[in-house]
Coordinates of C-alpha atoms in Angstrom, one line a residue:
M2 CA -2.3 -32.1 11.8
A3 CA -1.2 -28.4 11.9
S4 CA -0.4 -27.0 8.5
P5 CA 3.4 -26.3 8.0
M6 CA 2.3 -23.1 6.1
R7 CA 3.4 -19.8 7.8
S8 CA 2.5 -16.2 7.0
L9 CA 5.1 -14.5 4.9
L10 CA 5.1 -11.7 7.5
T11 CA 6.7 -14.0 10.1
N12 CA 9.8 -13.8 8.0
P13 CA 10.5 -10.0 7.4
D14 CA 13.6 -10.6 5.3
R15 CA 11.8 -12.9 2.9
Y16 CA 8.9 -10.5 2.8
L17 CA 11.0 -7.6 1.8
Q18 CA 12.8 -9.8 -0.8
S19 CA 9.5 -10.8 -2.3
F20 CA 8.1 -7.3 -2.1
R21 CA 11.1 -5.8 -4.0
L22 CA 10.8 -8.5 -6.6
F23 CA 7.1 -7.7 -6.9
L24 CA 7.9 -4.0 -7.5
R25 CA 10.5 -5.0 -10.2
N26 CA 8.0 -7.4 -11.9
S27 CA 5.0 -5.1 -11.8
T28 CA 3.8 -1.7 -13.0
E29 CA 2.8 -0.9 -9.4
H30 CA 5.0 2.2 -9.0
Q31 CA 4.5 3.3 -12.6
C32 CA 0.7 3.4 -12.3
M33 CA 0.9 5.3 -9.0
Q34 CA 3.4 7.7 -10.5
E35 CA 1.0 8.3 -13.4
F36 CA -1.8 9.0 -10.9
M37 CA 0.5 11.5 -9.0
E38 CA 1.4 13.2 -12.3
R39 CA -2.1 13.5 -13.7
Q40 CA -4.6 13.4 -10.9
L41 CA -2.8 14.5 -7.7
P42 CA -2.5 18.2 -8.6
A43 CA -6.3 18.5 -8.6
V44 CA -6.5 16.5 -5.3
I45 CA -4.1 18.9 -3.5
A46 CA -5.3 22.0 -5.2
S47 CA -6.7 23.6 -2.1
V48 CA -5.1 21.7 0.9
G49 CA -2.6 24.5 1.6
N50 CA -4.7 27.6 0.7
G51 CA -3.6 30.6 2.8
K52 CA -1.1 28.5 4.9
S53 CA 2.5 29.2 5.6
T54 CA 3.1 25.6 6.6
I55 CA 1.5 22.5 5.2
N56 CA 1.4 19.4 7.4
V57 CA 1.5 16.0 5.6
L58 CA 1.2 12.6 7.3
S59 CA 2.3 9.5 5.5
V60 CA 0.9 6.4 7.1
G61 CA 3.0 3.4 6.1
G62 CA 5.5 5.4 4.1
G63 CA 7.7 2.4 3.2
A64 CA 10.9 3.4 1.4
G65 CA 9.6 6.8 0.5
E66 CA 9.7 6.7 -3.4
I67 CA 6.0 7.6 -3.7
D68 CA 6.1 9.9 -0.7
L69 CA 8.8 12.0 -2.4
L70 CA 6.7 12.2 -5.6
I71 CA 3.7 13.5 -3.6
L72 CA 5.9 16.1 -1.9
S73 CA 7.2 17.3 -5.2
K74 CA 3.6 17.9 -6.4
I75 CA 2.8 19.8 -3.2
Q76 CA 5.9 21.9 -3.6
A77 CA 5.0 22.7 -7.2
R78 CA 1.5 23.8 -6.1
Y79 CA 2.7 25.8 -3.1
P80 CA 6.3 27.0 -4.0
G81 CA 8.4 28.0 -1.0
V82 CA 5.9 27.0 1.6
T83 CA 7.3 25.0 4.5
I84 CA 6.1 21.3 4.5
N85 CA 6.2 19.2 7.7
N86 CA 6.2 15.6 6.5
D87 CA 5.7 13.0 9.3
V88 CA 6.1 9.3 8.4
I89 CA 4.6 6.4 10.3
E90 CA 6.5 3.2 9.3
P91 CA 7.2 0.1 11.5
S92 CA 10.1 -1.3 9.4
A93 CA 13.5 0.0 10.4
D94 CA 14.9 -1.3 7.1
Q95 CA 12.3 0.7 5.1
I96 CA 13.0 3.9 7.2
S97 CA 16.7 3.7 6.4
K98 CA 15.9 3.3 2.7
Y99 CA 13.6 6.3 3.0
K100 CA 16.4 8.4 4.5
E101 CA 18.7 7.3 1.7
H102 CA 16.2 8.5 -0.9
V103 CA 15.8 11.8 0.9
A104 CA 19.6 12.3 1.0
E105 CA 19.7 11.6 -2.8
T106 CA 16.9 14.1 -3.6
S107 CA 17.7 17.7 -4.1
S108 CA 15.1 20.5 -3.7
L109 CA 13.8 19.3 -0.3
E110 CA 15.1 22.4 1.5
N111 CA 11.6 23.5 2.7
V112 CA 10.6 20.0 3.8
K113 CA 11.1 18.9 7.4
F114 CA 11.0 15.1 7.9
T115 CA 10.0 13.3 11.1
W116 CA 10.0 9.5 11.1
H117 CA 8.0 7.4 13.6
K118 CA 9.1 3.8 13.8
E119 CA 5.7 2.4 14.7
T120 CA 2.5 1.0 13.3
A121 CA -0.6 3.2 12.6
Y122 CA -2.2 1.7 15.8
E123 CA 0.9 2.4 17.9
Y124 CA 0.9 6.0 16.6
E125 CA -2.8 6.5 17.5
C126 CA -2.3 5.1 21.0
R127 CA 0.7 7.3 21.6
M128 CA -1.1 10.5 20.3
N129 CA -4.1 9.7 22.5
A130 CA -1.8 9.1 25.5
E131 CA -0.1 12.4 24.9
K132 CA -3.5 14.1 24.3
N133 CA -2.1 15.3 21.0
S134 CA -4.8 15.9 18.4
K135 CA -2.6 17.6 15.7
K136 CA -4.5 18.2 12.5
W137 CA -3.1 17.5 9.0
D138 CA -3.6 19.1 5.6
F139 CA -2.9 15.9 3.6
I140 CA -2.9 12.3 4.9
H141 CA -2.1 9.3 2.7
M142 CA -2.2 5.6 3.3
I143 CA -0.7 3.8 0.3
Q144 CA -0.9 0.0 0.2
M145 CA -0.9 -0.4 4.0
L146 CA -4.5 -1.1 5.1
Y147 CA -3.9 -4.9 4.7
Y148 CA -1.7 -4.7 7.8
V149 CA -4.2 -3.0 10.1
K150 CA -6.3 -5.0 12.5
D151 CA -9.3 -2.7 12.8
I152 CA -9.8 -0.9 9.5
P153 CA -13.0 1.0 10.3
A154 CA -11.4 2.4 13.6
T155 CA -8.2 3.3 11.8
L156 CA -10.0 5.2 9.1
R157 CA -12.2 6.9 11.6
Y158 CA -9.2 8.0 13.6
F159 CA -7.1 9.4 10.7
H160 CA -10.1 11.0 9.1
S161 CA -10.7 12.8 12.4
L162 CA -7.3 14.4 12.0
L163 CA -8.1 16.2 8.7
E164 CA -8.1 20.0 8.5
A165 CA -11.1 21.7 6.9
Q166 CA -9.6 21.8 3.4
A167 CA -7.6 18.6 3.8
K168 CA -7.8 15.3 1.9
L169 CA -7.2 11.7 2.9
L170 CA -5.8 9.5 0.0
I171 CA -6.0 5.7 0.2
I172 CA -4.4 3.5 -2.5
L173 CA -5.1 -0.3 -2.4
V174 CA -5.9 -3.2 -4.7
S175 CA -9.0 -2.7 -6.8
E176 CA -12.0 -5.0 -6.6
T177 CA -11.4 -5.5 -10.4
S178 CA -7.9 -7.0 -9.7
G179 CA -6.7 -10.6 -9.6
W180 CA -6.0 -10.1 -5.9
E181 CA -9.7 -9.9 -5.2
T182 CA -10.4 -13.1 -7.1
L183 CA -7.5 -15.0 -5.4
W184 CA -8.3 -13.8 -1.9
R185 CA -12.0 -14.4 -2.0
K186 CA -11.4 -18.0 -3.2
F187 CA -8.4 -19.0 -1.1
G188 CA -8.2 -16.6 1.8
S189 CA -9.5 -19.1 4.3
S190 CA -7.0 -21.7 3.3
L191 CA -3.9 -19.4 3.7
P192 CA -2.0 -18.8 7.0
L193 CA -2.9 -15.2 7.6
N194 CA -3.8 -15.3 11.3
D195 CA -4.1 -11.7 12.3
L196 CA -1.0 -10.4 10.6
C197 CA -2.8 -9.3 7.4
T198 CA -6.3 -8.7 6.2
Y199 CA -7.6 -9.2 2.7
V200 CA -9.2 -5.9 1.8
S201 CA -9.9 -4.3 -1.5
S202 CA -11.6 -1.1 -2.8
A203 CA -15.0 -2.8 -2.5
D204 CA -14.6 -3.1 1.3
I205 CA -13.5 0.5 1.7
K206 CA -16.3 1.8 -0.5
T207 CA -18.9 -0.1 1.6
L208 CA -17.3 1.3 4.7
L209 CA -17.3 4.9 3.5
D210 CA -20.8 4.7 2.1
S211 CA -22.1 3.4 5.4
S212 CA -20.3 6.2 7.3
G213 CA -21.8 8.8 4.8
L214 CA -18.3 10.1 3.9
K215 CA -17.8 11.8 0.6
Y216 CA -15.1 10.5 -1.7
Q217 CA -13.8 10.1 -5.3
L218 CA -12.6 6.9 -6.8
H219 CA -9.9 6.6 -9.5
E220 CA -8.9 3.3 -11.1
L221 CA -5.2 2.7 -11.8
P222 CA -4.6 -0.1 -14.3
S223 CA -1.5 -2.2 -13.4
Y224 CA -0.1 -5.7 -14.0
M225 CA 2.6 -8.1 -12.7
D226 CA 4.6 -10.5 -14.8
I227 CA 4.2 -13.9 -13.0
T228 CA 5.4 -16.1 -15.9
S229 CA 8.3 -17.4 -13.7
C230 CA 5.7 -18.8 -11.2
F231 CA 4.9 -21.5 -13.7
T232 CA 8.4 -22.8 -13.9
E233 CA 8.9 -25.4 -11.2
G234 CA 11.8 -24.6 -8.9
N235 CA 12.3 -21.1 -10.3
K236 CA 13.6 -18.9 -7.4
D237 CA 11.9 -15.7 -8.5
G238 CA 8.7 -17.6 -9.3
E239 CA 8.7 -19.1 -5.7
L240 CA 9.2 -15.6 -4.2
L241 CA 6.4 -14.1 -6.3
L242 CA 4.1 -17.0 -5.2
D243 CA 5.0 -16.2 -1.6
F244 CA 4.0 -12.6 -2.2
L245 CA 0.7 -13.5 -4.0
T246 CA -0.4 -15.9 -1.2
E247 CA 1.3 -14.0 1.7
T248 CA 2.8 -17.4 2.6
C249 CA 6.4 -18.2 3.4
D250 CA 7.8 -20.9 1.0
F251 CA 4.3 -21.5 -0.4
S252 CA 5.4 -23.9 -3.1
K253 CA 7.2 -26.1 -0.6
T254 CA 4.7 -26.0 2.3
A255 CA 1.3 -25.8 0.7
P256 CA -0.7 -29.0 0.4
P257 CA -0.3 -30.3 -3.2
E258 CA -4.0 -29.9 -4.0
L259 CA -4.1 -26.3 -2.7
K260 CA -1.0 -25.4 -4.7
H261 CA -2.5 -27.0 -7.8
Q262 CA -5.8 -25.0 -7.4
V263 CA -3.9 -21.7 -6.8
M264 CA -1.7 -22.2 -9.9
E265 CA -4.8 -23.1 -12.0
E266 CA -6.6 -20.0 -10.7
L267 CA -3.6 -17.8 -11.4
S268 CA -3.6 -18.8 -15.1
K269 CA -7.4 -18.0 -15.6
P270 CA -8.8 -14.8 -17.0
G271 CA -10.2 -13.7 -13.6
C272 CA -6.6 -13.3 -12.4
S273 CA -4.3 -13.0 -15.4
E274 CA -4.1 -12.6 -19.1
K275 CA -1.6 -14.2 -21.4
R276 CA 0.2 -11.8 -23.7
D277 CA 3.3 -12.3 -25.9
G278 CA 4.1 -15.6 -24.2
K279 CA 3.9 -14.0 -20.7
V280 CA 1.4 -14.5 -17.9
L281 CA 0.4 -11.0 -16.6
F282 CA -1.4 -10.9 -13.3
N283 CA -4.1 -8.2 -13.0
N284 CA -2.6 -5.8 -10.3
N285 CA -5.2 -3.0 -10.7
L286 CA -5.2 -0.5 -7.9
S287 CA -7.9 2.0 -6.7
A288 CA -7.1 5.5 -5.4
I289 CA -9.8 6.8 -3.1
V290 CA -9.8 10.5 -2.1
I291 CA -11.8 11.2 1.0
E292 CA -13.1 14.6 2.0
P293 CA -13.0 15.9 5.6

């Protein structure tokens, strides 16, 4: 019998709901912000040397909170220089949130925004069709490689767009995270189809090593409070479980045995730690900075 489980990505509204709850319950953005404050200035130290315009490409820019932080660091390093910031983002909802964030942010006078409502693959196809091989000084792909069908080809394409002094920044879940444990164990039982790929820093490092590309790796410690997942019928807990398994209504549609195994795994040290009566899921990220 066909499983009633469906990928969370088949329900965009529920996906966004669960994603926003994930951001509220986790230190995802805080750990990225810390990276942007402490490490990013060194990463971008030479991307705009001698340039009157700096071209930045955000692949999967989401609602723009992290993008605006990145732009503020580039502005601080290169005061007064014009920045062209192009954003590739397939969700109209996220783009409108991004535009709201831009409208609320002062000091963006020298930044020109262009939004492309398309996937990374659609952007690549369109650029190739237009014979447009524009180069970029800084490209970043933050938490978006899970939604790419052909990761090696996507990385090859965007890496080929780097200027001589440029950098490509990738942020995704770390091989030390609970995601890695959960995905390796249950990935084949969950309804992903081709909407989403389980990929962690381990996969990207293997790929870069085999391509002979130079890169630096930074680990970003992070956690998510999943205590509510262990209260039967808790609405927030059900949404977070959906996000963890990328499954729509996981607690209602998963076979009882699978649900039991997932809940058991989530409470183990490989995925989470118990602290002050809370269950904190290991949400560690890796930032990978790739040279041209």
